[in-house]
Structures are given as structure tokens and as C-alpha cells.
């Protein structure tokens, strides 16, 4: 795969340590609601494909959550096709690429949607709460919020990465899968 390799048994742990906030939020909401709307399924699903979750594991992952809400039969009928489609196994067999930060930041999540970039789309209050759950300390928090106020969302994400990994990150974040793979490299070294 393009960015690495991940198996299903590791997903909860690596989500905590290495998912950027946009994906962490979708992941947590999926676990909480056992459902995500279309924009969220696309954003998280393609990201997971990018981190190396294979099709079989992806189906198992979504099935485990969605079946709690809509039942197994409806999952297979209404949702499994789209997951295979994202992996290029249905329809035109296009190999869909994970979304870049730019694409995510310029998306327009509506009510009940959880996709988008939290630095851009959360209220300041919700963003502060999410960052503190992630483990961002209060000094770093103010620097992150300062970037957000100046609409430098990717810089805010970069500062979060630096705070959580305890080292400078000069490359700057421009793709959620880059965040993930560089986080794994640092944490596994
Ligand atoms: Fe996700 Fe990019 Fe926003 Fe970071 S800057 S939360 S990686 S969209």
C-alpha cells in the first residue's frame, strides 16, 4: 500500500496516537453513534485505505459499527457496495485517493455531519475540548488557537503534531495520511 500497513486489531490504539484530529473525530463519532453520514464515510474510509487497511478489514470495521445501528442486512445492502467502490472493486473501478487537507478544509459539513477539518469547522470551545482530550497542553493550546484565529488551519494542525510528538515538524501538515505516517515513524523509532 501507499503509506504503510495497519491491521484491524491495532486500530483503536493507533487512532489515539497517530490520527490527526479530523480523523480522530470521525473515528470517535463512528464508535459513539455506530453511524456516519456520507461525507464522513468517504473522508474516513479513504484515509483508512491510505493507512493500509485492506478491503476485508475495512468491511469488517464498518460492519462492526453499522450493524449495531442499521443491522447486518441493511449494512450489506446499502453500505458494503460503497466501501468496495472506494477500493476500486465496483463500478468504474477507479482507485479513489484519500483526501488532502486542502480538500477537507474547503468542504462544507452540514448539520449532523462530522467530516471536515476541526480547526476550520469546530467552534473554538469545541476545538479546545477536543485538543485537550487529545493531550495538547495549555501552552501549546494557545499557539494552536492563535493559528486558527488567523485561519492558518494546517499550521494549527502542525503545531498540534509537534506538541503531541515532542519535536519540531518542519515539513508542515498538508495531508492526513502524511500526519499518520510521520507519526508512526516517530513513535515506532
Ligand atoms: Fe485533518 Fe489536515 Fe485539518 Fe489536520 S489540517 S485536521 S490533517 S484536514
Tab-separated table of C-alpha atoms and ligand atoms in Angstrom:
chain	number	residue	atom	x	y	z
A	1	UNK	CA	0.000	0.000	0.000
A	2	UNK	CA	0.882	3.601	-0.436
A	3	UNK	CA	1.517	4.799	3.102
A	4	UNK	CA	2.009	1.786	5.283
A	5	UNK	CA	0.114	-1.084	6.730
A	6	UNK	CA	-2.382	-1.377	9.519
A	7	UNK	CA	-4.362	-4.277	10.820
A	8	UNK	CA	-7.729	-4.092	12.491
A	9	UNK	CA	-6.544	-5.189	15.922
A	10	UNK	CA	-4.273	-2.132	16.187
A	11	UNK	CA	-6.771	0.413	15.003
A	12	UNK	CA	-8.041	1.733	18.370
A	13	UNK	CA	-4.542	2.256	19.657
A	14	UNK	CA	-3.130	3.912	16.544
A	15	UNK	CA	-6.234	6.083	16.215
A	16	UNK	CA	-5.405	7.519	19.641
A	17	UNK	CA	-1.733	8.066	18.982
A	18	UNK	CA	-1.462	8.824	15.272
A	19	UNK	CA	-4.725	10.007	13.683
A	20	UNK	CA	-4.966	13.740	13.012
A	21	UNK	CA	-7.885	15.434	14.725
A	22	UNK	CA	-10.159	15.311	11.653
A	23	UNK	CA	-9.928	11.510	11.541
A	24	UNK	CA	-9.895	11.049	15.288
A	25	UNK	CA	-13.184	12.936	15.439
A	26	UNK	CA	-14.794	10.779	12.726
A	27	UNK	CA	-13.461	7.617	14.341
A	28	UNK	CA	-14.826	8.580	17.773
A	29	UNK	CA	-18.209	9.603	16.353
A	30	UNK	CA	-18.490	6.339	14.437
A	31	UNK	CA	-17.821	4.370	17.628
A	32	UNK	CA	-20.279	6.516	19.550
A	33	UNK	CA	-23.154	6.678	17.048
A	34	UNK	CA	-22.433	3.450	15.084
A	35	UNK	CA	-23.097	5.560	12.026
A	36	UNK	CA	-21.551	8.296	9.869
A	37	UNK	CA	-23.144	10.234	7.064
A	38	UNK	CA	-21.809	10.014	3.525
A	39	UNK	CA	-19.189	12.783	3.770
A	40	UNK	CA	-17.748	11.217	6.896
A	41	UNK	CA	-17.722	7.710	5.442
A	42	UNK	CA	-15.789	8.977	2.433
A	43	UNK	CA	-13.291	11.080	4.380
A	44	UNK	CA	-12.534	8.398	6.990
A	45	UNK	CA	-12.883	5.442	4.621
A	46	UNK	CA	-10.357	6.718	2.099
A	47	UNK	CA	-7.982	7.749	4.882
A	48	UNK	CA	-8.130	4.214	6.296
A	49	UNK	CA	-7.480	2.796	2.873
A	50	UNK	CA	-4.460	5.121	2.686
A	51	UNK	CA	-3.072	3.924	6.005
A	52	UNK	CA	-3.118	0.393	4.673
A	53	UNK	CA	-6.350	-1.144	5.948
A	54	UNK	CA	-7.187	-3.767	3.338
A	55	UNK	CA	-10.668	-4.191	1.881
A	56	UNK	CA	-11.554	-7.202	4.002
A	57	UNK	CA	-10.582	-5.405	7.216
A	58	UNK	CA	-12.337	-2.247	6.069
A	59	UNK	CA	-15.580	-4.161	5.539
A	60	UNK	CA	-15.215	-5.789	8.971
A	61	UNK	CA	-14.513	-2.414	10.572
A	62	UNK	CA	-17.562	-0.637	9.117
A	63	UNK	CA	-19.794	-3.681	9.520
A	64	UNK	CA	-18.996	-3.957	13.242
A	65	UNK	CA	-20.233	-0.410	13.873
A	66	UNK	CA	-23.030	-0.002	11.332
A	67	UNK	CA	-24.632	-3.348	12.094
A	68	UNK	CA	-25.248	-2.127	15.670
A	69	UNK	CA	-27.355	0.678	14.254
A	70	UNK	CA	-28.913	-0.468	10.971
A	71	UNK	CA	-28.499	-4.250	11.230
A	72	UNK	CA	-26.344	-6.599	9.205
A	73	UNK	CA	-28.701	-6.994	6.286
A	74	UNK	CA	-29.058	-3.288	5.667
A	75	UNK	CA	-25.329	-2.818	6.029
A	76	UNK	CA	-24.641	-5.377	3.308
A	77	UNK	CA	-27.340	-3.934	1.066
A	78	UNK	CA	-26.742	-0.218	1.451
A	79	UNK	CA	-23.199	0.351	2.626
A	80	UNK	CA	-20.876	-2.508	1.687
A	81	UNK	CA	-21.047	-1.667	-2.013
A	82	UNK	CA	-19.757	1.862	-1.411
A	83	UNK	CA	-16.825	0.548	0.616
A	84	UNK	CA	-15.854	-1.876	-2.136
A	85	UNK	CA	-16.344	1.002	-4.561
A	86	UNK	CA	-13.822	3.126	-2.621
A	87	UNK	CA	-11.347	0.305	-3.058
A	88	UNK	CA	-11.999	0.249	-6.777
A	89	UNK	CA	-13.802	-3.105	-6.664
A	90	UNK	CA	-17.131	-1.877	-8.007
A	91	UNK	CA	-18.385	0.484	-10.670
A	92	UNK	CA	-15.733	2.086	-12.827
A	93	UNK	CA	-13.028	0.508	-10.669
A	94	UNK	CA	-11.483	3.890	-10.086
A	95	UNK	CA	-8.893	3.793	-7.340
A	96	UNK	CA	-10.069	6.649	-5.127
A	97	UNK	CA	-7.369	8.620	-3.318
A	98	UNK	CA	-7.543	9.812	0.283
A	99	UNK	CA	-8.475	13.495	0.653
A	100	UNK	CA	-5.841	16.172	1.160
A	101	UNK	CA	-6.083	18.821	3.881
A	102	UNK	CA	-6.980	21.409	1.291
A	103	UNK	CA	-9.939	19.369	0.100
A	104	UNK	CA	-11.097	18.650	3.659
A	105	UNK	CA	-10.700	22.251	4.800
A	106	UNK	CA	-12.748	23.525	1.851
A	107	UNK	CA	-15.580	21.030	2.413
A	108	UNK	CA	-18.855	22.294	3.882
A	109	UNK	CA	-20.188	19.911	6.534
A	110	UNK	CA	-23.872	20.414	7.345
A	111	UNK	CA	-25.899	19.556	10.440
A	112	UNK	CA	-25.169	16.042	11.648
A	113	UNK	CA	-22.019	15.783	9.526
A	114	UNK	CA	-18.709	15.040	11.202
A	115	UNK	CA	-16.362	15.365	8.267
A	116	UNK	CA	-14.306	18.482	7.563
A	117	UNK	CA	-11.301	19.926	9.402
A	118	UNK	CA	-11.951	20.614	13.111
A	119	UNK	CA	-9.517	23.559	13.052
A	120	UNK	CA	-11.698	25.130	10.392
A	121	UNK	CA	-15.169	23.809	11.245
A	122	UNK	CA	-15.370	23.480	15.054
A	123	UNK	CA	-16.324	26.320	17.371
A	124	UNK	CA	-13.367	27.483	19.453
A	125	UNK	CA	-14.933	25.909	22.538
A	126	UNK	CA	-15.334	22.507	20.909
A	127	UNK	CA	-11.872	22.695	19.400
A	128	UNK	CA	-10.289	23.425	22.785
A	129	UNK	CA	-12.142	20.498	24.335
A	130	UNK	CA	-11.107	18.138	21.518
A	131	UNK	CA	-7.466	19.227	21.687
A	132	UNK	CA	-7.331	18.777	25.413
A	133	UNK	CA	-8.804	15.260	25.072
A	134	UNK	CA	-6.006	14.567	22.599
A	135	UNK	CA	-3.459	15.614	25.217
A	136	UNK	CA	-2.403	19.057	23.966
A	137	UNK	CA	-1.076	21.065	26.936
A	138	UNK	CA	-2.350	24.560	27.705
A	139	UNK	CA	0.695	26.416	26.411
A	140	UNK	CA	0.605	24.673	23.048
A	141	UNK	CA	-3.174	25.125	23.003
A	142	UNK	CA	-2.871	28.926	22.905
A	143	UNK	CA	-0.436	28.740	19.972
A	144	UNK	CA	-2.813	26.418	18.106
A	145	UNK	CA	-5.808	28.666	18.749
A	146	UNK	CA	-3.798	31.666	17.609
A	147	UNK	CA	-3.139	29.984	14.240
A	148	UNK	CA	-6.816	29.076	13.920
A	149	UNK	CA	-7.877	32.672	14.575
A	150	UNK	CA	-5.594	33.691	11.717
A	151	UNK	CA	-7.132	30.972	9.528
A	152	UNK	CA	-3.873	29.002	9.330
A	153	UNK	CA	-5.550	25.642	9.846
A	154	UNK	CA	-2.746	23.426	8.579
A	155	UNK	CA	-0.250	25.306	10.749
A	156	UNK	CA	-2.571	24.756	13.711
A	157	UNK	CA	-2.543	21.035	12.897
A	158	UNK	CA	1.242	21.103	12.542
A	159	UNK	CA	1.601	22.705	15.994
A	160	UNK	CA	-0.671	20.004	17.402
A	161	UNK	CA	1.530	17.354	15.811
A	162	UNK	CA	4.618	18.976	17.350
A	163	UNK	CA	3.016	19.207	20.789
A	164	UNK	CA	1.906	15.567	20.761
A	165	UNK	CA	5.177	14.169	19.428
A	166	UNK	CA	7.502	16.458	21.368
A	167	UNK	CA	9.578	17.524	18.400
A	168	UNK	CA	9.655	20.141	15.646
A	169	UNK	CA	7.956	19.193	12.418
A	170	UNK	CA	9.292	21.463	9.722
A	171	UNK	CA	7.587	19.758	6.782
A	172	UNK	CA	4.166	21.081	7.825
A	173	UNK	CA	0.953	19.054	7.541
A	174	UNK	CA	-0.779	19.041	4.177
A	175	UNK	CA	-2.335	15.570	4.144
A	176	UNK	CA	-3.953	13.499	6.908
A	177	UNK	CA	-2.107	10.404	5.695
A	178	UNK	CA	1.182	12.306	5.933
A	179	UNK	CA	0.310	13.161	9.552
A	180	UNK	CA	-0.348	9.482	10.166
A	181	UNK	CA	2.711	8.013	8.505
A	182	UNK	CA	5.139	10.514	10.036
A	183	UNK	CA	3.563	9.959	13.438
A	184	UNK	CA	4.077	6.189	13.090
A	185	UNK	CA	7.676	6.719	12.015
A	186	UNK	CA	8.380	8.833	15.099
A	187	UNK	CA	6.518	6.611	17.561
A	188	UNK	CA	7.936	3.371	16.222
A	189	UNK	CA	11.559	4.556	16.067
B	1	LIG	FE1	-7.048	16.909	9.120
B	1	LIG	FE2	-5.465	18.393	7.602
B	1	LIG	FE3	-7.283	19.534	9.221
B	1	LIG	FE4	-5.099	18.365	10.196
B	1	LIG	S1	-5.170	20.207	8.883
B	1	LIG	S2	-7.176	18.142	10.992
B	1	LIG	S3	-4.843	16.634	8.833
B	1	LIG	S4	-7.695	18.266	7.453
